Amino acid sequence: MLLNGFNHVAVLTNDTDRLHAFYREVFGAETGEMPDMPPHMRLSFIHLGGTAELNVFQIEGNAEADRQEPDFERGRLDHFGLEAASREAFDEIRRRLMDRGASDGFVTDFGPGYSVFFRDPDGLAGEVLWTNPDAVPGVLHPPGTPAPGY
């Protein structure tokens, strides 16, 4: 394998401050700003752990951040998945997402891992996954399979 995973995903927003607050409060993410940008553009970063981050662009007059529905008609990026550090972290993130109304909290058992979907304040779909330590190699479950204990 020549890669270590993803470095960043570039996203568009109409409200950088709101987006930063969501990822800080739910995931404990760190945020930063690119200095010396043109007056009509703001570029910032949401560090998600390791080398993974969201590169956030707020561009005056750009309406693309409004196109978030329906599923699979949102352009090239439909959703992104984040890996929880532990079961405890997965459960805490799930709780925080539910508290904010960003997720219904349903946990899918895909076999190799558990998954909970969410929408950030801009409507971008995300998924938090946790590797199932009891997974049976080669056994996969379809979307919507309830995870035991949830």
Coordinates of N, CA and C in Angstrom, one line a residue:
M1 N 0.8 -1.2 0.0 CA 0.0 0.0 0.0 C 0.9 1.2 0.0
L2 N 0.6 2.2 -0.9 CA 1.4 3.4 -1.0 C 0.8 4.6 -0.2
L3 N -0.4 4.4 0.3 CA -1.0 5.5 1.1 C -1.3 5.1 2.5
N4 N -1.4 6.2 3.3 CA -1.7 6.0 4.8 C -3.1 6.4 5.1
G5 N -3.9 6.8 4.1 CA -5.3 7.2 4.3 C -5.5 8.5 3.7
F6 N -6.6 9.2 4.0 CA -6.8 10.5 3.4 C -6.2 11.6 4.1
N7 N -5.8 12.7 3.4 CA -5.2 13.9 4.0 C -6.3 14.9 4.3
H8 N -7.1 15.2 3.3 CA -8.2 16.2 3.5 C -9.3 16.0 2.5
V9 N -10.5 16.6 2.9 CA -11.6 16.7 2.0 C -12.0 18.2 1.9
A10 N -12.1 18.7 0.8 CA -12.4 20.2 0.6 C -13.9 20.3 0.6
V11 N -14.5 21.2 1.4 CA -15.9 21.4 1.4 C -16.2 22.9 1.3
L12 N -17.4 23.2 0.9 CA -17.9 24.5 0.8 C -18.9 24.8 1.9
T13 N -18.9 26.0 2.4 CA -19.9 26.3 3.5 C -20.4 27.8 3.3
N14 N -21.5 28.1 3.9 CA -21.9 29.5 3.9 C -21.7 30.1 5.3
D15 N -21.2 29.3 6.3 CA -21.1 29.8 7.6 C -19.9 29.0 8.3
T16 N -18.7 29.5 8.1 CA -17.5 28.8 8.6 C -17.6 28.7 10.1
D17 N -17.9 29.8 10.8 CA -17.9 29.7 12.3 C -18.8 28.7 12.9
R18 N -20.0 28.6 12.3 CA -21.0 27.5 12.7 C -20.4 26.1 12.5
L19 N -19.8 25.9 11.3 CA -19.3 24.6 11.0 C -18.1 24.3 11.9
H20 N -17.2 25.2 12.2 CA -16.1 25.0 13.1 C -16.7 24.6 14.5
A21 N -17.7 25.3 15.0 CA -18.2 25.0 16.3 C -18.8 23.6 16.4
F22 N -19.5 23.2 15.4 CA -20.1 21.8 15.3 C -19.0 20.8 15.5
Y23 N -17.9 20.9 14.7 CA -16.9 19.8 14.7 C -16.0 19.9 16.0
R24 N -15.8 21.1 16.5 CA -15.1 21.2 17.8 C -16.0 20.6 18.9
E25 N -17.3 20.9 19.0 CA -18.1 20.5 20.1 C -18.4 19.0 20.0
V26 N -18.6 18.4 18.8 CA -18.9 17.0 18.7 C -17.7 16.1 18.7
F27 N -16.7 16.5 17.9 CA -15.5 15.6 17.7 C -14.2 16.1 18.5
G28 N -14.3 17.2 19.1 CA -13.1 17.7 19.8 C -12.0 18.2 18.7
A29 N -12.5 18.5 17.5 CA -11.6 18.9 16.4 C -10.9 20.3 16.7
E30 N -9.8 20.5 16.1 CA -9.1 21.7 16.2 C -9.3 22.5 14.9
T31 N -9.4 23.8 14.9 CA -9.6 24.6 13.7 C -8.5 25.6 13.5
G32 N -8.4 26.0 12.3 CA -7.4 27.0 12.0 C -7.8 27.8 10.7
E33 N -7.1 28.9 10.5 CA -7.4 29.8 9.3 C -6.2 30.0 8.4
M34 N -6.4 30.1 7.2 CA -5.4 30.5 6.2 C -5.3 32.0 6.1
P35 N -4.2 32.6 6.4 CA -4.1 34.1 6.4 C -4.0 34.6 4.9
D36 N -4.2 35.8 4.8 CA -4.0 36.5 3.5 C -4.8 36.0 2.3
M37 N -6.1 35.7 2.6 CA -6.9 35.2 1.5 C -7.6 36.4 0.8
P38 N -8.0 36.3 -0.4 CA -8.7 37.4 -1.1 C -9.9 37.8 -0.3
P39 N -10.4 39.0 -0.4 CA -11.5 39.5 0.5 C -12.8 38.7 0.3
H40 N -13.0 38.1 -0.8 CA -14.3 37.3 -1.1 C -14.2 35.9 -0.7
M41 N -13.1 35.4 -0.1 CA -12.9 34.0 0.1 C -12.3 33.8 1.5
R42 N -12.8 32.8 2.2 CA -12.2 32.4 3.5 C -11.8 30.9 3.4
L43 N -10.6 30.6 3.8 CA -10.2 29.2 3.8 C -9.7 28.9 5.2
S44 N -10.3 27.8 5.7 CA -10.0 27.4 7.1 C -9.8 25.8 7.1
F45 N -9.4 25.3 8.3 CA -9.1 23.9 8.4 C -9.8 23.4 9.7
I46 N -10.3 22.1 9.5 CA -10.9 21.4 10.7 C -10.0 20.1 10.8
H47 N -9.2 20.1 11.8 CA -8.3 18.9 12.0 C -9.1 17.8 12.7
L48 N -9.2 16.6 12.1 CA -10.0 15.6 12.6 C -9.2 14.4 13.3
G49 N -7.9 14.6 13.3 CA -7.1 13.5 13.9 C -6.1 13.0 12.9
G50 N -4.9 12.6 13.3 CA -3.9 12.1 12.4 C -3.6 13.2 11.3
T51 N -3.6 12.8 10.1 CA -3.4 13.8 9.0 C -4.8 14.2 8.4
A52 N -5.9 13.7 8.8 CA -7.2 14.0 8.2 C -7.7 15.3 8.6
E53 N -8.2 16.1 7.7 CA -8.8 17.3 7.9 C -9.8 17.7 6.8
L54 N -10.7 18.6 7.2 CA -11.6 19.2 6.2 C -11.0 20.6 5.9
N55 N -10.8 20.9 4.6 CA -10.4 22.2 4.1 C -11.7 22.9 3.8
V56 N -12.1 24.0 4.5 CA -13.4 24.6 4.4 C -13.2 25.9 3.7
F57 N -14.0 26.0 2.6 CA -14.0 27.2 1.8 C -15.3 27.9 1.9
Q58 N -15.3 29.2 2.3 CA -16.5 30.1 2.3 C -16.2 31.1 1.2
I59 N -17.0 31.1 0.1 CA -16.8 32.0 -1.0 C -18.0 32.8 -1.2
E60 N -17.8 34.1 -1.1 CA -19.0 35.0 -1.3 C -19.6 34.8 -2.7
G61 N -21.0 34.6 -2.6 CA -21.7 34.5 -3.9 C -21.8 33.1 -4.4
N62 N -21.1 32.1 -3.8 CA -21.1 30.7 -4.3 C -22.2 30.0 -3.6
A63 N -23.2 29.4 -4.3 CA -24.4 28.8 -3.8 C -24.2 27.2 -3.7
E64 N -23.1 26.7 -4.1 CA -22.9 25.2 -4.1 C -23.1 24.6 -2.7
A65 N -22.8 25.3 -1.7 CA -23.0 24.7 -0.3 C -24.4 24.4 0.0
D66 N -25.3 25.0 -0.7 CA -26.8 24.8 -0.5 C -27.3 23.5 -1.1
R67 N -26.5 22.9 -2.0 CA -26.9 21.7 -2.7 C -26.6 20.4 -1.9
Q68 N -27.5 20.0 -1.0 CA -27.2 18.8 -0.2 C -28.2 17.7 -0.3
E69 N -29.3 17.9 -1.0 CA -30.3 16.9 -1.1 C -30.7 16.6 -2.5
P70 N -31.1 15.5 -2.9 CA -31.2 14.2 -2.1 C -29.9 13.4 -2.1
D71 N -29.9 12.4 -1.3 CA -28.7 11.5 -1.3 C -28.4 11.1 -2.7
F72 N -27.1 11.0 -3.0 CA -26.5 10.6 -4.2 C -26.8 11.5 -5.4
E73 N -27.3 12.7 -5.1 CA -27.4 13.8 -6.1 C -26.8 15.1 -5.6
R74 N -25.7 14.9 -4.8 CA -25.0 16.0 -4.2 C -23.7 16.3 -4.8
G75 N -23.5 15.9 -6.0 CA -22.2 16.1 -6.7 C -21.3 14.9 -6.4
R76 N -20.0 15.1 -6.6 CA -19.0 14.0 -6.5 C -18.8 13.5 -5.1
L77 N -19.0 14.4 -4.1 CA -18.8 13.9 -2.7 C -20.2 13.7 -2.1
D78 N -20.5 12.5 -1.8 CA -21.8 12.2 -1.2 C -21.8 12.2 0.3
H79 N -20.8 11.6 0.9 CA -20.5 11.6 2.4 C -19.1 11.2 2.6
F80 N -18.7 11.4 3.9 CA -17.4 11.0 4.3 C -17.5 10.2 5.6
G81 N -16.5 9.3 5.8 CA -16.5 8.5 7.0 C -15.3 8.8 7.9
L82 N -15.6 8.8 9.2 CA -14.6 9.1 10.2 C -14.5 7.8 11.1
E83 N -13.3 7.5 11.5 CA -13.0 6.3 12.3 C -12.9 6.7 13.8
A84 N -13.8 6.2 14.6 CA -13.7 6.5 16.1 C -12.5 5.8 16.7
A85 N -11.9 6.4 17.7 CA -10.7 5.9 18.3 C -11.0 4.7 19.2
S86 N -12.2 4.5 19.7 CA -12.6 3.4 20.5 C -14.1 3.3 20.6
R87 N -14.6 2.2 21.2 CA -16.0 2.1 21.5 C -16.5 3.2 22.3
E88 N -15.8 3.6 23.3 CA -16.2 4.7 24.2 C -16.3 6.0 23.4
A89 N -15.3 6.2 22.5 CA -15.3 7.4 21.7 C -16.5 7.4 20.8
F90 N -16.8 6.2 20.1 CA -17.9 6.1 19.3 C -19.2 6.4 20.0
D91 N -19.4 5.9 21.2 CA -20.6 6.1 22.0 C -20.7 7.6 22.4
E92 N -19.6 8.2 22.7 CA -19.7 9.6 23.1 C -20.0 10.5 21.9
I93 N -19.4 10.2 20.7 CA -19.7 11.0 19.5 C -21.1 10.8 19.2
R94 N -21.6 9.6 19.2 CA -23.0 9.3 18.9 C -24.0 10.1 19.8
R95 N -23.7 10.1 21.1 CA -24.5 10.9 22.1 C -24.5 12.4 21.7
R96 N -23.3 12.9 21.4 CA -23.2 14.3 21.1 C -24.0 14.7 19.8
L97 N -23.9 13.8 18.8 CA -24.6 14.0 17.6 C -26.1 14.0 17.8
M98 N -26.6 13.0 18.6 CA -28.0 13.0 19.0 C -28.4 14.2 19.8
D99 N -27.6 14.6 20.7 CA -28.0 15.8 21.5 C -28.1 17.1 20.6
R100 N -27.4 17.1 19.5 CA -27.5 18.3 18.6 C -28.5 18.1 17.6
G101 N -29.2 17.0 17.5 CA -30.2 16.7 16.5 C -29.5 16.4 15.1
A102 N -28.2 16.1 15.1 CA -27.5 15.8 13.9 C -27.6 14.4 13.5
S103 N -28.2 13.5 14.3 CA -28.3 12.1 14.0 C -29.5 11.5 14.8
D104 N -30.1 10.5 14.2 CA -31.2 9.8 15.0 C -30.6 8.7 15.9
G105 N -29.2 8.5 15.8 CA -28.5 7.6 16.6 C -28.6 6.1 16.2
F106 N -29.2 5.8 15.1 CA -29.3 4.4 14.6 C -27.9 3.9 14.3
V107 N -27.5 2.8 14.8 CA -26.2 2.2 14.6 C -26.4 1.0 13.7
T108 N -25.8 1.0 12.6 CA -25.8 -0.1 11.6 C -24.6 -1.1 11.9
D109 N -24.9 -2.4 11.9 CA -23.8 -3.4 12.0 C -23.5 -3.9 10.5
F110 N -22.4 -3.4 10.0 CA -22.0 -3.8 8.7 C -21.2 -5.1 8.7
G111 N -21.0 -5.6 9.8 CA -20.1 -6.8 10.0 C -18.7 -6.4 10.5
P112 N -17.9 -5.9 9.6 CA -16.6 -5.5 10.1 C -16.6 -4.2 11.0
G113 N -17.7 -3.5 10.9 CA -17.7 -2.3 11.8 C -19.2 -1.8 12.0
Y114 N -19.3 -1.0 13.0 CA -20.5 -0.3 13.4 C -20.5 1.1 12.8
S115 N -21.7 1.6 12.5 CA -21.7 2.9 11.8 C -22.9 3.7 12.3
V116 N -22.7 5.0 12.5 CA -23.8 6.0 12.7 C -23.6 7.1 11.8
F117 N -24.7 7.5 11.1 CA -24.7 8.6 10.1 C -25.1 9.9 10.8
F118 N -24.6 11.0 10.3 CA -25.0 12.4 10.8 C -25.0 13.4 9.6
R119 N -25.6 14.5 9.9 CA -25.5 15.7 9.0 C -24.9 16.8 9.8
D120 N -23.9 17.5 9.2 CA -23.3 18.6 9.8 C -24.3 19.8 9.6
P121 N -24.0 21.0 10.2 CA -24.9 22.1 10.0 C -25.1 22.6 8.6
D122 N -24.2 22.2 7.7 CA -24.5 22.6 6.3 C -25.2 21.5 5.5
G123 N -25.6 20.4 6.2 CA -26.3 19.3 5.6 C -25.4 18.3 5.0
L124 N -24.1 18.4 5.1 CA -23.2 17.4 4.5 C -23.3 16.2 5.3
A125 N -23.5 15.0 4.7 CA -23.6 13.8 5.3 C -22.2 13.2 5.7
G126 N -22.2 12.7 7.0 CA -21.0 12.1 7.5 C -21.3 10.8 8.2
E127 N -20.3 10.0 8.4 CA -20.5 8.7 9.0 C -19.4 8.5 10.0
V128 N -19.7 8.0 11.2 CA -18.7 7.7 12.2 C -18.7 6.1 12.3
L129 N -17.5 5.5 12.2 CA -17.4 4.1 12.2 C -16.5 3.6 13.4
W130 N -16.8 2.4 13.8 CA -16.0 1.8 14.9 C -15.8 0.4 14.4
T131 N -14.5 -0.1 14.5 CA -14.2 -1.4 14.1 C -14.8 -2.4 15.1
N132 N -15.5 -3.4 14.6 CA -16.2 -4.4 15.4 C -15.2 -5.5 15.8
P133 N -14.8 -5.5 17.1 CA -13.8 -6.5 17.5 C -14.3 -8.0 17.4
D134 N -15.6 -8.1 17.3 CA -16.2 -9.5 17.2 C -16.6 -9.8 15.8
A135 N -16.1 -9.1 14.8 CA -16.5 -9.3 13.4 C -15.9 -10.7 13.0
V136 N -16.7 -11.3 12.1 CA -16.3 -12.6 11.5 C -15.8 -12.3 10.1
P137 N -14.6 -12.6 9.8 CA -14.0 -12.3 8.5 C -14.9 -12.8 7.4
G138 N -15.2 -11.9 6.4 CA -16.0 -12.2 5.3 C -17.5 -12.1 5.5
V139 N -17.9 -11.9 6.7 CA -19.4 -11.7 7.0 C -19.7 -10.2 6.9
L140 N -20.6 -9.9 5.9 CA -21.0 -8.5 5.7 C -22.5 -8.4 5.9
H141 N -23.0 -7.3 6.4 CA -24.4 -7.1 6.6 C -24.8 -5.9 5.8
P142 N -26.1 -5.9 5.2 CA -26.5 -4.7 4.4 C -26.8 -3.5 5.3
P143 N -26.9 -2.3 4.7 CA -27.3 -1.1 5.4 C -28.7 -1.4 6.1
G144 N -28.8 -0.8 7.3 CA -30.0 -1.0 8.0 C -30.1 -2.1 9.0
T145 N -29.0 -2.9 9.0 CA -28.9 -4.0 10.0 C -28.6 -3.4 11.3
P146 N -29.5 -3.6 12.3 CA -29.3 -3.0 13.6 C -28.1 -3.6 14.3
A147 N -27.3 -2.8 15.0 CA -26.1 -3.3 15.7 C -26.6 -3.8 17.1
P148 N -26.1 -4.9 17.6 CA -26.5 -5.4 18.9 C -26.1 -4.4 20.0
G149 N -26.9 -4.2 21.0 CA -26.6 -3.3 22.0 C -27.0 -1.8 21.8
Y150 N -27.5 -1.5 20.6 CA -27.9 -0.2 20.3 C -29.4 -0.2 19.9

